[in-house]
């Protein structure tokens, strides 16, 4: 895990300094003082150097640790905020670099949204139980998708402001909008 983290930190630094396309796996291996084979053992593709993370199991554990009778949006949203609040300075630096690269490099942007969908699948699977009721499963899909979309909007804003805003606070604000009355000037369609 230590080697994997070091490789990813060097990759993010080099991608930021030189650009994603201009940085080779050999460059990253040299900076991390490992072989290219070691890089590929930890990260099968160049895109994985940016997009690979271990957040889903942590998020799922945080959701499961919340009260089961808590409203679903709050349960999922609070777990997402809690896990982000636990990030140290190094984790946030990597997250900021990942977001910037993910938003600016088309292949990475595609992987970023694919990763969000995979996260949604894993969270729904973890919450639905062994024999899910189709209506409950649909509710899980909607709530999880809404929470992830709100958090994504907060992450994008945070990245656009160079990581200087309070990320857990932005996430909380975004999640609160899911249940808030629309601001003036915005009207909801009546059924």
PDB file of C-alpha atoms in Angstrom:
ATOM      1  CA  UNK A   1       0.000   0.000   0.000  1.00  0.00           C
ATOM      2  CA  UNK A   2       2.881   2.363   0.798  1.00  0.00           C
ATOM      3  CA  UNK A   3       4.472   1.744  -2.611  1.00  0.00           C
ATOM      4  CA  UNK A   4       1.128   2.182  -4.348  1.00  0.00           C
ATOM      5  CA  UNK A   5       0.538   5.485  -2.565  1.00  0.00           C
ATOM      6  CA  UNK A   6       4.045   6.747  -3.425  1.00  0.00           C
ATOM      7  CA  UNK A   7       3.596   5.836  -7.087  1.00  0.00           C
ATOM      8  CA  UNK A   8       0.255   7.630  -7.251  1.00  0.00           C
ATOM      9  CA  UNK A   9       1.626  10.739  -5.520  1.00  0.00           C
ATOM     10  CA  UNK A  10       4.531  10.936  -7.989  1.00  0.00           C
ATOM     11  CA  UNK A  11       2.144  10.362 -10.891  1.00  0.00           C
ATOM     12  CA  UNK A  12      -0.146  13.155  -9.773  1.00  0.00           C
ATOM     13  CA  UNK A  13       2.789  15.533  -9.310  1.00  0.00           C
ATOM     14  CA  UNK A  14       4.181  14.755 -12.756  1.00  0.00           C
ATOM     15  CA  UNK A  15       0.772  14.946 -14.447  1.00  0.00           C
ATOM     16  CA  UNK A  16       0.246  18.351 -12.836  1.00  0.00           C
ATOM     17  CA  UNK A  17       3.714  19.639 -13.772  1.00  0.00           C
ATOM     18  CA  UNK A  18       4.045  18.187 -17.286  1.00  0.00           C
ATOM     19  CA  UNK A  19       0.520  17.356 -18.331  1.00  0.00           C
ATOM     20  CA  UNK A  20      -1.187  14.002 -18.496  1.00  0.00           C
ATOM     21  CA  UNK A  21      -0.359  13.174 -22.112  1.00  0.00           C
ATOM     22  CA  UNK A  22       3.263  14.324 -21.817  1.00  0.00           C
ATOM     23  CA  UNK A  23       3.997  12.091 -18.815  1.00  0.00           C
ATOM     24  CA  UNK A  24       4.897   8.462 -19.429  1.00  0.00           C
ATOM     25  CA  UNK A  25       4.656   5.510 -17.091  1.00  0.00           C
ATOM     26  CA  UNK A  26       8.452   5.270 -17.349  1.00  0.00           C
ATOM     27  CA  UNK A  27       8.688   8.874 -16.057  1.00  0.00           C
ATOM     28  CA  UNK A  28       6.492   7.966 -13.101  1.00  0.00           C
ATOM     29  CA  UNK A  29       8.449   4.793 -12.359  1.00  0.00           C
ATOM     30  CA  UNK A  30      11.721   6.748 -12.370  1.00  0.00           C
ATOM     31  CA  UNK A  31      10.306   9.427 -10.051  1.00  0.00           C
ATOM     32  CA  UNK A  32       8.978   6.772  -7.654  1.00  0.00           C
ATOM     33  CA  UNK A  33      12.226   4.793  -7.912  1.00  0.00           C
ATOM     34  CA  UNK A  34      10.460   1.612  -9.006  1.00  0.00           C
ATOM     35  CA  UNK A  35      10.286  -0.306 -12.261  1.00  0.00           C
ATOM     36  CA  UNK A  36       7.594   0.259 -14.865  1.00  0.00           C
ATOM     37  CA  UNK A  37       6.484  -3.310 -14.129  1.00  0.00           C
ATOM     38  CA  UNK A  38       5.898  -2.339 -10.482  1.00  0.00           C
ATOM     39  CA  UNK A  39       3.794   0.621 -11.608  1.00  0.00           C
ATOM     40  CA  UNK A  40       1.683  -1.665 -13.810  1.00  0.00           C
ATOM     41  CA  UNK A  41       1.342  -4.242 -11.020  1.00  0.00           C
ATOM     42  CA  UNK A  42      -0.355  -1.576  -8.871  1.00  0.00           C
ATOM     43  CA  UNK A  43      -2.042   0.364 -11.696  1.00  0.00           C
ATOM     44  CA  UNK A  44      -2.925  -1.733 -14.777  1.00  0.00           C
ATOM     45  CA  UNK A  45      -3.482   1.350 -16.954  1.00  0.00           C
ATOM     46  CA  UNK A  46      -2.223   4.910 -17.036  1.00  0.00           C
ATOM     47  CA  UNK A  47      -5.771   6.099 -16.286  1.00  0.00           C
ATOM     48  CA  UNK A  48      -5.736   4.008 -13.084  1.00  0.00           C
ATOM     49  CA  UNK A  49      -2.857   6.130 -11.794  1.00  0.00           C
ATOM     50  CA  UNK A  50      -5.353   8.976 -11.567  1.00  0.00           C
ATOM     51  CA  UNK A  51      -8.681   7.274 -10.986  1.00  0.00           C
ATOM     52  CA  UNK A  52      -7.878   4.304  -8.709  1.00  0.00           C
ATOM     53  CA  UNK A  53      -9.019   4.739  -5.133  1.00  0.00           C
ATOM     54  CA  UNK A  54     -10.310   2.684  -2.243  1.00  0.00           C
ATOM     55  CA  UNK A  55     -13.142   4.993  -1.163  1.00  0.00           C
ATOM     56  CA  UNK A  56     -16.181   2.808  -1.925  1.00  0.00           C
ATOM     57  CA  UNK A  57     -15.652   0.305   0.925  1.00  0.00           C
ATOM     58  CA  UNK A  58     -15.029   3.195   3.339  1.00  0.00           C
ATOM     59  CA  UNK A  59     -18.193   4.979   2.196  1.00  0.00           C
ATOM     60  CA  UNK A  60     -20.261   1.795   2.446  1.00  0.00           C
ATOM     61  CA  UNK A  61     -18.963   1.137   5.972  1.00  0.00           C
ATOM     62  CA  UNK A  62     -19.843   4.713   6.945  1.00  0.00           C
ATOM     63  CA  UNK A  63     -23.373   4.331   5.525  1.00  0.00           C
ATOM     64  CA  UNK A  64     -23.866   1.056   7.385  1.00  0.00           C
ATOM     65  CA  UNK A  65     -22.637   2.679  10.606  1.00  0.00           C
ATOM     66  CA  UNK A  66     -25.365   5.339  10.442  1.00  0.00           C
ATOM     67  CA  UNK A  67     -28.763   4.683  12.069  1.00  0.00           C
ATOM     68  CA  UNK A  68     -30.841   2.409   9.840  1.00  0.00           C
ATOM     69  CA  UNK A  69     -33.969   4.455  10.543  1.00  0.00           C
ATOM     70  CA  UNK A  70     -32.331   7.697   9.387  1.00  0.00           C
ATOM     71  CA  UNK A  71     -33.904   9.157   6.209  1.00  0.00           C
ATOM     72  CA  UNK A  72     -32.102   7.668   3.219  1.00  0.00           C
ATOM     73  CA  UNK A  73     -30.819  10.937   1.715  1.00  0.00           C
ATOM     74  CA  UNK A  74     -29.431  12.009   5.078  1.00  0.00           C
ATOM     75  CA  UNK A  75     -27.909   8.591   5.768  1.00  0.00           C
ATOM     76  CA  UNK A  76     -26.058   8.424   2.448  1.00  0.00           C
ATOM     77  CA  UNK A  77     -25.195  12.121   2.333  1.00  0.00           C
ATOM     78  CA  UNK A  78     -23.839  12.256   5.885  1.00  0.00           C
ATOM     79  CA  UNK A  79     -21.648   9.228   5.219  1.00  0.00           C
ATOM     80  CA  UNK A  80     -20.226  10.889   2.094  1.00  0.00           C
ATOM     81  CA  UNK A  81     -19.448  14.066   4.042  1.00  0.00           C
ATOM     82  CA  UNK A  82     -17.951  12.137   6.995  1.00  0.00           C
ATOM     83  CA  UNK A  83     -15.586  10.143   4.805  1.00  0.00           C
ATOM     84  CA  UNK A  84     -14.402  13.293   3.061  1.00  0.00           C
ATOM     85  CA  UNK A  85     -13.939  15.144   6.347  1.00  0.00           C
ATOM     86  CA  UNK A  86     -11.584  12.333   7.413  1.00  0.00           C
ATOM     87  CA  UNK A  87      -9.164  13.058   4.535  1.00  0.00           C
ATOM     88  CA  UNK A  88      -5.804  14.428   5.581  1.00  0.00           C
ATOM     89  CA  UNK A  89      -3.893  17.147   3.695  1.00  0.00           C
ATOM     90  CA  UNK A  90      -2.160  14.610   1.424  1.00  0.00           C
ATOM     91  CA  UNK A  91      -5.462  12.901   0.567  1.00  0.00           C
ATOM     92  CA  UNK A  92      -7.024  16.240  -0.328  1.00  0.00           C
ATOM     93  CA  UNK A  93      -4.050  17.191  -2.503  1.00  0.00           C
ATOM     94  CA  UNK A  94      -4.411  13.943  -4.454  1.00  0.00           C
ATOM     95  CA  UNK A  95      -8.175  14.420  -4.690  1.00  0.00           C
ATOM     96  CA  UNK A  96      -7.725  17.959  -6.025  1.00  0.00           C
ATOM     97  CA  UNK A  97      -5.191  16.817  -8.622  1.00  0.00           C
ATOM     98  CA  UNK A  98      -7.445  13.886  -9.608  1.00  0.00           C
ATOM     99  CA  UNK A  99     -10.424  16.178 -10.060  1.00  0.00           C
ATOM    100  CA  UNK A 100      -8.501  18.709 -12.124  1.00  0.00           C
ATOM    101  CA  UNK A 101      -7.133  15.993 -14.373  1.00  0.00           C
ATOM    102  CA  UNK A 102     -10.451  14.181 -14.532  1.00  0.00           C
ATOM    103  CA  UNK A 103     -12.254  17.303 -15.607  1.00  0.00           C
ATOM    104  CA  UNK A 104      -9.672  18.368 -18.197  1.00  0.00           C
ATOM    105  CA  UNK A 105      -8.676  15.077 -19.867  1.00  0.00           C
ATOM    106  CA  UNK A 106     -11.577  13.545 -21.829  1.00  0.00           C
ATOM    107  CA  UNK A 107     -10.533   9.903 -21.284  1.00  0.00           C
ATOM    108  CA  UNK A 108     -10.246  10.527 -17.548  1.00  0.00           C
ATOM    109  CA  UNK A 109     -13.551  12.398 -17.428  1.00  0.00           C
ATOM    110  CA  UNK A 110     -15.227   9.344 -18.916  1.00  0.00           C
ATOM    111  CA  UNK A 111     -13.559   7.117 -16.306  1.00  0.00           C
ATOM    112  CA  UNK A 112     -14.579   9.543 -13.546  1.00  0.00           C
ATOM    113  CA  UNK A 113     -18.283   9.296 -14.448  1.00  0.00           C
ATOM    114  CA  UNK A 114     -17.974   5.545 -14.907  1.00  0.00           C
ATOM    115  CA  UNK A 115     -16.437   5.350 -11.434  1.00  0.00           C
ATOM    116  CA  UNK A 116     -19.365   7.310 -10.025  1.00  0.00           C
ATOM    117  CA  UNK A 117     -21.782   4.831 -11.589  1.00  0.00           C
ATOM    118  CA  UNK A 118     -19.810   1.911 -10.118  1.00  0.00           C
ATOM    119  CA  UNK A 119     -19.927   3.603  -6.721  1.00  0.00           C
ATOM    120  CA  UNK A 120     -23.680   4.000  -7.059  1.00  0.00           C
ATOM    121  CA  UNK A 121     -24.027   0.296  -7.916  1.00  0.00           C
ATOM    122  CA  UNK A 122     -21.926  -0.740  -4.911  1.00  0.00           C
ATOM    123  CA  UNK A 123     -23.814   1.480  -2.478  1.00  0.00           C
ATOM    124  CA  UNK A 124     -27.217   0.269  -3.729  1.00  0.00           C
ATOM    125  CA  UNK A 125     -26.054  -3.344  -3.559  1.00  0.00           C
ATOM    126  CA  UNK A 126     -24.806  -2.873  -0.004  1.00  0.00           C
ATOM    127  CA  UNK A 127     -28.085  -1.316   1.159  1.00  0.00           C
ATOM    128  CA  UNK A 128     -30.685  -3.401  -0.659  1.00  0.00           C
ATOM    129  CA  UNK A 129     -30.240  -6.716   1.167  1.00  0.00           C
ATOM    130  CA  UNK A 130     -30.575 -10.271  -0.083  1.00  0.00           C
ATOM    131  CA  UNK A 131     -34.041 -10.167  -1.655  1.00  0.00           C
ATOM    132  CA  UNK A 132     -34.733  -6.583  -2.545  1.00  0.00           C
ATOM    133  CA  UNK A 133     -38.175  -5.174  -3.050  1.00  0.00           C
ATOM    134  CA  UNK A 134     -38.151  -3.520  -6.515  1.00  0.00           C
ATOM    135  CA  UNK A 135     -39.691  -0.319  -5.137  1.00  0.00           C
ATOM    136  CA  UNK A 136     -37.148  -0.126  -2.316  1.00  0.00           C
ATOM    137  CA  UNK A 137     -34.333  -0.796  -4.765  1.00  0.00           C
ATOM    138  CA  UNK A 138     -35.600   2.003  -7.020  1.00  0.00           C
ATOM    139  CA  UNK A 139     -35.650   4.363  -4.030  1.00  0.00           C
ATOM    140  CA  UNK A 140     -32.061   3.358  -3.242  1.00  0.00           C
ATOM    141  CA  UNK A 141     -30.992   4.070  -6.837  1.00  0.00           C
ATOM    142  CA  UNK A 142     -32.638   7.499  -6.814  1.00  0.00           C
ATOM    143  CA  UNK A 143     -31.334   8.523  -3.376  1.00  0.00           C
ATOM    144  CA  UNK A 144     -27.813   7.299  -4.056  1.00  0.00           C
ATOM    145  CA  UNK A 145     -27.708   8.918  -7.491  1.00  0.00           C
ATOM    146  CA  UNK A 146     -28.998  12.219  -6.111  1.00  0.00           C
ATOM    147  CA  UNK A 147     -26.446  12.242  -3.292  1.00  0.00           C
ATOM    148  CA  UNK A 148     -23.560  11.386  -5.603  1.00  0.00           C
ATOM    149  CA  UNK A 149     -24.642  14.064  -8.086  1.00  0.00           C
ATOM    150  CA  UNK A 150     -24.828  16.692  -5.327  1.00  0.00           C
ATOM    151  CA  UNK A 151     -21.419  15.688  -4.002  1.00  0.00           C
ATOM    152  CA  UNK A 152     -19.989  15.766  -7.538  1.00  0.00           C
ATOM    153  CA  UNK A 153     -21.224  19.329  -7.974  1.00  0.00           C
ATOM    154  CA  UNK A 154     -19.523  20.280  -4.698  1.00  0.00           C
ATOM    155  CA  UNK A 155     -16.289  18.548  -5.743  1.00  0.00           C
ATOM    156  CA  UNK A 156     -16.271  20.359  -9.088  1.00  0.00           C
ATOM    157  CA  UNK A 157     -16.794  23.729  -7.411  1.00  0.00           C
ATOM    158  CA  UNK A 158     -14.062  22.909  -4.884  1.00  0.00           C
ATOM    159  CA  UNK A 159     -11.644  22.002  -7.694  1.00  0.00           C
ATOM    160  CA  UNK A 160     -12.543  25.137  -9.682  1.00  0.00           C
ATOM    161  CA  UNK A 161     -11.673  27.220  -6.594  1.00  0.00           C
ATOM    162  CA  UNK A 162      -8.276  25.505  -6.167  1.00  0.00           C
ATOM    163  CA  UNK A 163      -9.381  23.472  -3.157  1.00  0.00           C
ATOM    164  CA  UNK A 164      -9.548  26.583  -0.991  1.00  0.00           C
ATOM    165  CA  UNK A 165     -13.162  26.228   0.110  1.00  0.00           C
ATOM    166  CA  UNK A 166     -14.289  23.947   2.921  1.00  0.00           C
ATOM    167  CA  UNK A 167     -15.055  20.725   1.048  1.00  0.00           C
ATOM    168  CA  UNK A 168     -17.246  19.043   3.687  1.00  0.00           C
ATOM    169  CA  UNK A 169     -19.156  22.327   4.000  1.00  0.00           C
ATOM    170  CA  UNK A 170     -19.686  22.553   0.238  1.00  0.00           C
ATOM    171  CA  UNK A 171     -20.845  18.956   0.175  1.00  0.00           C
ATOM    172  CA  UNK A 172     -23.289  19.593   3.012  1.00  0.00           C
ATOM    173  CA  UNK A 173     -24.668  22.647   1.214  1.00  0.00           C
ATOM    174  CA  UNK A 174     -25.089  20.672  -2.008  1.00  0.00           C
ATOM    175  CA  UNK A 175     -26.817  17.810  -0.197  1.00  0.00           C
ATOM    176  CA  UNK A 176     -29.101  20.238   1.647  1.00  0.00           C
ATOM    177  CA  UNK A 177     -30.294  21.524  -1.736  1.00  0.00           C
ATOM    178  CA  UNK A 178     -31.808  18.117  -2.435  1.00  0.00           C
ATOM    179  CA  UNK A 179     -34.525  18.748   0.117  1.00  0.00           C
ATOM    180  CA  UNK A 180     -34.620  22.554   0.170  1.00  0.00           C
ATOM    181  CA  UNK A 181     -37.275  24.870  -1.154  1.00  0.00           C
ATOM    182  CA  UNK A 182     -36.083  26.209  -4.519  1.00  0.00           C
ATOM    183  CA  UNK A 183     -34.480  29.659  -4.402  1.00  0.00           C
ATOM    184  CA  UNK A 184     -36.483  32.610  -5.641  1.00  0.00           C
ATOM    185  CA  UNK A 185     -36.604  32.827  -9.399  1.00  0.00           C
ATOM    186  CA  UNK A 186     -36.654  29.038  -9.773  1.00  0.00           C
ATOM    187  CA  UNK A 187     -40.019  27.370  -9.877  1.00  0.00           C
ATOM    188  CA  UNK A 188     -40.854  23.733  -9.811  1.00  0.00           C
ATOM    189  CA  UNK A 189     -43.249  22.364 -12.373  1.00  0.00           C
ATOM    190  CA  UNK A 190     -46.582  21.360 -11.002  1.00  0.00           C
ATOM    191  CA  UNK A 191     -47.704  17.809 -11.783  1.00  0.00           C
TER     192      UNK A 191
END
